[in-house]
């Protein structure tokens, strides 16, 4: 896949009456978007940074050395009205009671994506946007040193989200 994001509308057009290919749910506690024109990172999460699932489609690939891998692309939709000033798109959030359907349904792509957006609506309405720091004039640090006995993790300033070059925080 050429992108980490796939517009839900594009998937509907591409697959129409056929089922979507392999799907996944990407767990995250939040994602980030860069608000324009201020170039300020905005942290988007459910209250209490409750674990969320983001709808994704999968595709197999092969590296130049022949190693096979699986990559994913988050399924994106129009942003909920209360956060549309941050970014015009957001991931399709998958509530627990819709996870099985998202992962296994053989319904036509149009029907499944419509059902996913409808199931996501209550979660999307609960998303809270919190601006992070001042306007970005330099690249934020991507890693911090792990505590003794711990593992390296992304920093709190890590750019993540659904825009180009961004990733959800897992």
PDB file of C-alpha atoms in Angstrom:
ATOM      1  CA  UNK A   1       0.000   0.000   0.000  1.00  0.00           C
ATOM      2  CA  UNK A   2       1.437   3.351  -0.905  1.00  0.00           C
ATOM      3  CA  UNK A   3      -0.052   5.054   2.154  1.00  0.00           C
ATOM      4  CA  UNK A   4      -0.740   4.379   5.811  1.00  0.00           C
ATOM      5  CA  UNK A   5      -4.198   5.858   5.246  1.00  0.00           C
ATOM      6  CA  UNK A   6      -7.060   4.760   3.004  1.00  0.00           C
ATOM      7  CA  UNK A   7     -10.120   6.934   2.534  1.00  0.00           C
ATOM      8  CA  UNK A   8     -13.263   4.973   3.306  1.00  0.00           C
ATOM      9  CA  UNK A   9     -14.897   6.487   0.210  1.00  0.00           C
ATOM     10  CA  UNK A  10     -12.048   5.238  -1.998  1.00  0.00           C
ATOM     11  CA  UNK A  11     -12.348   1.723  -0.582  1.00  0.00           C
ATOM     12  CA  UNK A  12     -16.109   1.787  -1.264  1.00  0.00           C
ATOM     13  CA  UNK A  13     -15.484   2.813  -4.874  1.00  0.00           C
ATOM     14  CA  UNK A  14     -12.639   0.350  -5.412  1.00  0.00           C
ATOM     15  CA  UNK A  15     -14.351  -2.736  -3.967  1.00  0.00           C
ATOM     16  CA  UNK A  16     -18.047  -1.781  -4.391  1.00  0.00           C
ATOM     17  CA  UNK A  17     -20.068  -5.001  -4.092  1.00  0.00           C
ATOM     18  CA  UNK A  18     -17.047  -7.177  -3.226  1.00  0.00           C
ATOM     19  CA  UNK A  19     -15.922  -7.728   0.366  1.00  0.00           C
ATOM     20  CA  UNK A  20     -12.929  -5.752   1.564  1.00  0.00           C
ATOM     21  CA  UNK A  21      -9.633  -7.647   1.608  1.00  0.00           C
ATOM     22  CA  UNK A  22      -8.074  -8.776   4.884  1.00  0.00           C
ATOM     23  CA  UNK A  23      -8.797  -6.364   7.726  1.00  0.00           C
ATOM     24  CA  UNK A  24      -7.300  -5.564  11.096  1.00  0.00           C
ATOM     25  CA  UNK A  25      -7.919  -3.415  14.134  1.00  0.00           C
ATOM     26  CA  UNK A  26      -4.968  -1.271  15.182  1.00  0.00           C
ATOM     27  CA  UNK A  27      -4.971  -0.611  18.946  1.00  0.00           C
ATOM     28  CA  UNK A  28      -3.951   2.814  20.211  1.00  0.00           C
ATOM     29  CA  UNK A  29      -4.564   5.066  23.164  1.00  0.00           C
ATOM     30  CA  UNK A  30      -4.435   8.214  21.003  1.00  0.00           C
ATOM     31  CA  UNK A  31      -3.362   9.671  17.677  1.00  0.00           C
ATOM     32  CA  UNK A  32      -2.028  13.077  16.707  1.00  0.00           C
ATOM     33  CA  UNK A  33      -2.746  15.472  13.914  1.00  0.00           C
ATOM     34  CA  UNK A  34      -0.983  18.658  12.908  1.00  0.00           C
ATOM     35  CA  UNK A  35      -3.471  21.506  12.941  1.00  0.00           C
ATOM     36  CA  UNK A  36      -3.019  23.907  10.074  1.00  0.00           C
ATOM     37  CA  UNK A  37      -2.124  26.676   9.547  1.00  0.00           C
ATOM     38  CA  UNK A  38      -0.670  26.882  13.087  1.00  0.00           C
ATOM     39  CA  UNK A  39       1.398  23.682  12.607  1.00  0.00           C
ATOM     40  CA  UNK A  40       0.567  22.735  16.170  1.00  0.00           C
ATOM     41  CA  UNK A  41       0.330  19.055  17.098  1.00  0.00           C
ATOM     42  CA  UNK A  42      -3.012  18.094  18.582  1.00  0.00           C
ATOM     43  CA  UNK A  43      -3.444  14.995  20.756  1.00  0.00           C
ATOM     44  CA  UNK A  44      -6.750  13.190  20.031  1.00  0.00           C
ATOM     45  CA  UNK A  45      -8.050  10.547  22.429  1.00  0.00           C
ATOM     46  CA  UNK A  46     -11.066   9.206  24.236  1.00  0.00           C
ATOM     47  CA  UNK A  47     -11.541  10.423  27.817  1.00  0.00           C
ATOM     48  CA  UNK A  48      -8.941   8.844  30.093  1.00  0.00           C
ATOM     49  CA  UNK A  49      -7.011   7.680  27.021  1.00  0.00           C
ATOM     50  CA  UNK A  50      -9.217   4.598  26.933  1.00  0.00           C
ATOM     51  CA  UNK A  51      -7.911   2.021  24.448  1.00  0.00           C
ATOM     52  CA  UNK A  52      -9.372   2.479  20.987  1.00  0.00           C
ATOM     53  CA  UNK A  53      -9.309   0.341  17.891  1.00  0.00           C
ATOM     54  CA  UNK A  54      -8.794   1.829  14.438  1.00  0.00           C
ATOM     55  CA  UNK A  55     -10.137   0.058  11.354  1.00  0.00           C
ATOM     56  CA  UNK A  56      -7.442  -1.019   8.896  1.00  0.00           C
ATOM     57  CA  UNK A  57      -7.085  -2.995   5.696  1.00  0.00           C
ATOM     58  CA  UNK A  58      -4.107  -5.310   5.136  1.00  0.00           C
ATOM     59  CA  UNK A  59      -1.917  -6.067   2.166  1.00  0.00           C
ATOM     60  CA  UNK A  60       0.934  -8.516   1.722  1.00  0.00           C
ATOM     61  CA  UNK A  61       4.217  -7.256   0.362  1.00  0.00           C
ATOM     62  CA  UNK A  62       7.692  -8.497  -0.463  1.00  0.00           C
ATOM     63  CA  UNK A  63      10.972  -6.713   0.240  1.00  0.00           C
ATOM     64  CA  UNK A  64      13.763  -6.632  -2.346  1.00  0.00           C
ATOM     65  CA  UNK A  65      15.490  -9.501  -0.510  1.00  0.00           C
ATOM     66  CA  UNK A  66      12.350 -11.644  -0.873  1.00  0.00           C
ATOM     67  CA  UNK A  67      11.218 -11.291   2.741  1.00  0.00           C
ATOM     68  CA  UNK A  68       7.429 -11.244   2.936  1.00  0.00           C
ATOM     69  CA  UNK A  69       5.606  -8.814   5.192  1.00  0.00           C
ATOM     70  CA  UNK A  70       2.123  -7.540   5.928  1.00  0.00           C
ATOM     71  CA  UNK A  71       1.392  -3.828   6.012  1.00  0.00           C
ATOM     72  CA  UNK A  72      -1.746  -2.003   7.062  1.00  0.00           C
ATOM     73  CA  UNK A  73      -3.531   1.135   6.040  1.00  0.00           C
ATOM     74  CA  UNK A  74      -5.866   2.913   8.467  1.00  0.00           C
ATOM     75  CA  UNK A  75      -9.375   3.478   7.141  1.00  0.00           C
ATOM     76  CA  UNK A  76     -10.165   7.184   7.328  1.00  0.00           C
ATOM     77  CA  UNK A  77     -13.460   9.070   7.354  1.00  0.00           C
ATOM     78  CA  UNK A  78     -14.584  12.669   7.647  1.00  0.00           C
ATOM     79  CA  UNK A  79     -13.724  14.058  11.073  1.00  0.00           C
ATOM     80  CA  UNK A  80     -16.414  14.439  13.711  1.00  0.00           C
ATOM     81  CA  UNK A  81     -17.776  17.992  13.594  1.00  0.00           C
ATOM     82  CA  UNK A  82     -16.309  19.001  16.977  1.00  0.00           C
ATOM     83  CA  UNK A  83     -12.726  18.190  15.861  1.00  0.00           C
ATOM     84  CA  UNK A  84     -12.951  19.144  12.174  1.00  0.00           C
ATOM     85  CA  UNK A  85     -11.049  22.371  12.893  1.00  0.00           C
ATOM     86  CA  UNK A  86      -8.046  20.205  13.836  1.00  0.00           C
ATOM     87  CA  UNK A  87      -8.091  17.975  10.742  1.00  0.00           C
ATOM     88  CA  UNK A  88     -10.717  17.134   8.133  1.00  0.00           C
ATOM     89  CA  UNK A  89     -10.189  13.351   8.456  1.00  0.00           C
ATOM     90  CA  UNK A  90      -9.999  10.851  11.318  1.00  0.00           C
ATOM     91  CA  UNK A  91      -9.619   7.089  11.661  1.00  0.00           C
ATOM     92  CA  UNK A  92     -12.740   4.920  11.645  1.00  0.00           C
ATOM     93  CA  UNK A  93     -12.896   3.910  15.315  1.00  0.00           C
ATOM     94  CA  UNK A  94     -14.064   0.353  15.976  1.00  0.00           C
ATOM     95  CA  UNK A  95     -16.151  -0.208  19.112  1.00  0.00           C
ATOM     96  CA  UNK A  96     -15.745  -3.574  20.844  1.00  0.00           C
ATOM     97  CA  UNK A  97     -19.211  -4.749  19.844  1.00  0.00           C
ATOM     98  CA  UNK A  98     -18.398  -4.184  16.139  1.00  0.00           C
ATOM     99  CA  UNK A  99     -14.901  -5.727  16.116  1.00  0.00           C
ATOM    100  CA  UNK A 100     -16.021  -9.199  15.063  1.00  0.00           C
ATOM    101  CA  UNK A 101     -18.076  -7.844  12.193  1.00  0.00           C
ATOM    102  CA  UNK A 102     -15.213  -5.629  10.986  1.00  0.00           C
ATOM    103  CA  UNK A 103     -12.767  -8.530  11.010  1.00  0.00           C
ATOM    104  CA  UNK A 104     -14.929 -11.296   9.526  1.00  0.00           C
ATOM    105  CA  UNK A 105     -17.833  -9.867   7.538  1.00  0.00           C
ATOM    106  CA  UNK A 106     -18.212 -10.943   3.917  1.00  0.00           C
ATOM    107  CA  UNK A 107     -20.636  -8.070   3.271  1.00  0.00           C
ATOM    108  CA  UNK A 108     -19.965  -5.881   0.236  1.00  0.00           C
ATOM    109  CA  UNK A 109     -17.429  -3.134   0.979  1.00  0.00           C
ATOM    110  CA  UNK A 110     -20.055  -0.391   0.684  1.00  0.00           C
ATOM    111  CA  UNK A 111     -22.274  -2.034   3.314  1.00  0.00           C
ATOM    112  CA  UNK A 112     -19.438  -2.879   5.716  1.00  0.00           C
ATOM    113  CA  UNK A 113     -17.868   0.578   5.563  1.00  0.00           C
ATOM    114  CA  UNK A 114     -21.260   2.266   6.070  1.00  0.00           C
ATOM    115  CA  UNK A 115     -21.871  -0.003   9.080  1.00  0.00           C
ATOM    116  CA  UNK A 116     -18.374   0.732  10.431  1.00  0.00           C
ATOM    117  CA  UNK A 117     -18.877   4.504  10.184  1.00  0.00           C
ATOM    118  CA  UNK A 118     -22.266   4.207  11.900  1.00  0.00           C
ATOM    119  CA  UNK A 119     -20.776   2.044  14.674  1.00  0.00           C
ATOM    120  CA  UNK A 120     -17.876   4.510  15.047  1.00  0.00           C
ATOM    121  CA  UNK A 121     -20.105   7.572  15.464  1.00  0.00           C
ATOM    122  CA  UNK A 122     -20.640   7.323  19.256  1.00  0.00           C
ATOM    123  CA  UNK A 123     -16.887   6.895  19.829  1.00  0.00           C
ATOM    124  CA  UNK A 124     -15.997   9.697  17.417  1.00  0.00           C
ATOM    125  CA  UNK A 125     -18.305  12.050  19.308  1.00  0.00           C
ATOM    126  CA  UNK A 126     -16.372  11.331  22.539  1.00  0.00           C
ATOM    127  CA  UNK A 127     -12.927  12.193  21.121  1.00  0.00           C
ATOM    128  CA  UNK A 128     -11.173  14.993  22.988  1.00  0.00           C
ATOM    129  CA  UNK A 129      -8.615  17.232  21.229  1.00  0.00           C
ATOM    130  CA  UNK A 130      -5.774  18.727  23.286  1.00  0.00           C
ATOM    131  CA  UNK A 131      -3.229  21.063  21.641  1.00  0.00           C
ATOM    132  CA  UNK A 132       0.365  20.105  22.448  1.00  0.00           C
ATOM    133  CA  UNK A 133       2.947  22.821  23.201  1.00  0.00           C
ATOM    134  CA  UNK A 134       3.665  25.749  20.925  1.00  0.00           C
ATOM    135  CA  UNK A 135       3.615  25.870  17.156  1.00  0.00           C
ATOM    136  CA  UNK A 136       6.061  23.428  15.616  1.00  0.00           C
ATOM    137  CA  UNK A 137       9.154  25.119  14.248  1.00  0.00           C
ATOM    138  CA  UNK A 138      11.462  22.130  14.554  1.00  0.00           C
ATOM    139  CA  UNK A 139      11.044  18.382  14.390  1.00  0.00           C
ATOM    140  CA  UNK A 140      10.062  16.917  17.762  1.00  0.00           C
ATOM    141  CA  UNK A 141      12.156  14.203  19.363  1.00  0.00           C
ATOM    142  CA  UNK A 142      11.078  10.760  18.196  1.00  0.00           C
ATOM    143  CA  UNK A 143      12.582   8.694  21.012  1.00  0.00           C
ATOM    144  CA  UNK A 144      13.429   8.994  24.652  1.00  0.00           C
ATOM    145  CA  UNK A 145      15.685   6.885  26.797  1.00  0.00           C
ATOM    146  CA  UNK A 146      13.922   4.030  28.518  1.00  0.00           C
ATOM    147  CA  UNK A 147      14.044   3.756  32.304  1.00  0.00           C
ATOM    148  CA  UNK A 148      16.409   1.083  33.691  1.00  0.00           C
ATOM    149  CA  UNK A 149      14.913  -2.335  32.963  1.00  0.00           C
ATOM    150  CA  UNK A 150      12.356  -0.799  30.607  1.00  0.00           C
ATOM    151  CA  UNK A 151      12.179  -0.640  26.856  1.00  0.00           C
ATOM    152  CA  UNK A 152      12.617   2.306  24.528  1.00  0.00           C
ATOM    153  CA  UNK A 153       9.328   4.045  23.724  1.00  0.00           C
ATOM    154  CA  UNK A 154       8.224   7.018  21.675  1.00  0.00           C
ATOM    155  CA  UNK A 155       8.324  10.351  23.470  1.00  0.00           C
ATOM    156  CA  UNK A 156       5.266  12.363  24.438  1.00  0.00           C
ATOM    157  CA  UNK A 157       6.244  14.778  21.642  1.00  0.00           C
ATOM    158  CA  UNK A 158       6.213  12.075  18.990  1.00  0.00           C
ATOM    159  CA  UNK A 159       4.316  13.137  15.890  1.00  0.00           C
ATOM    160  CA  UNK A 160       1.632  10.570  15.200  1.00  0.00           C
ATOM    161  CA  UNK A 161      -1.802  10.516  13.709  1.00  0.00           C
ATOM    162  CA  UNK A 162      -3.483  10.052  10.438  1.00  0.00           C
ATOM    163  CA  UNK A 163      -1.687  12.616   8.312  1.00  0.00           C
ATOM    164  CA  UNK A 164       1.185  11.849   5.934  1.00  0.00           C
ATOM    165  CA  UNK A 165       4.129  10.379   7.786  1.00  0.00           C
ATOM    166  CA  UNK A 166       2.230   9.956  11.018  1.00  0.00           C
ATOM    167  CA  UNK A 167       1.464   6.884  13.097  1.00  0.00           C
ATOM    168  CA  UNK A 168      -0.990   6.099  15.882  1.00  0.00           C
ATOM    169  CA  UNK A 169       0.510   5.856  19.344  1.00  0.00           C
ATOM    170  CA  UNK A 170       0.261   2.257  20.510  1.00  0.00           C
TER     171      UNK A 170
END
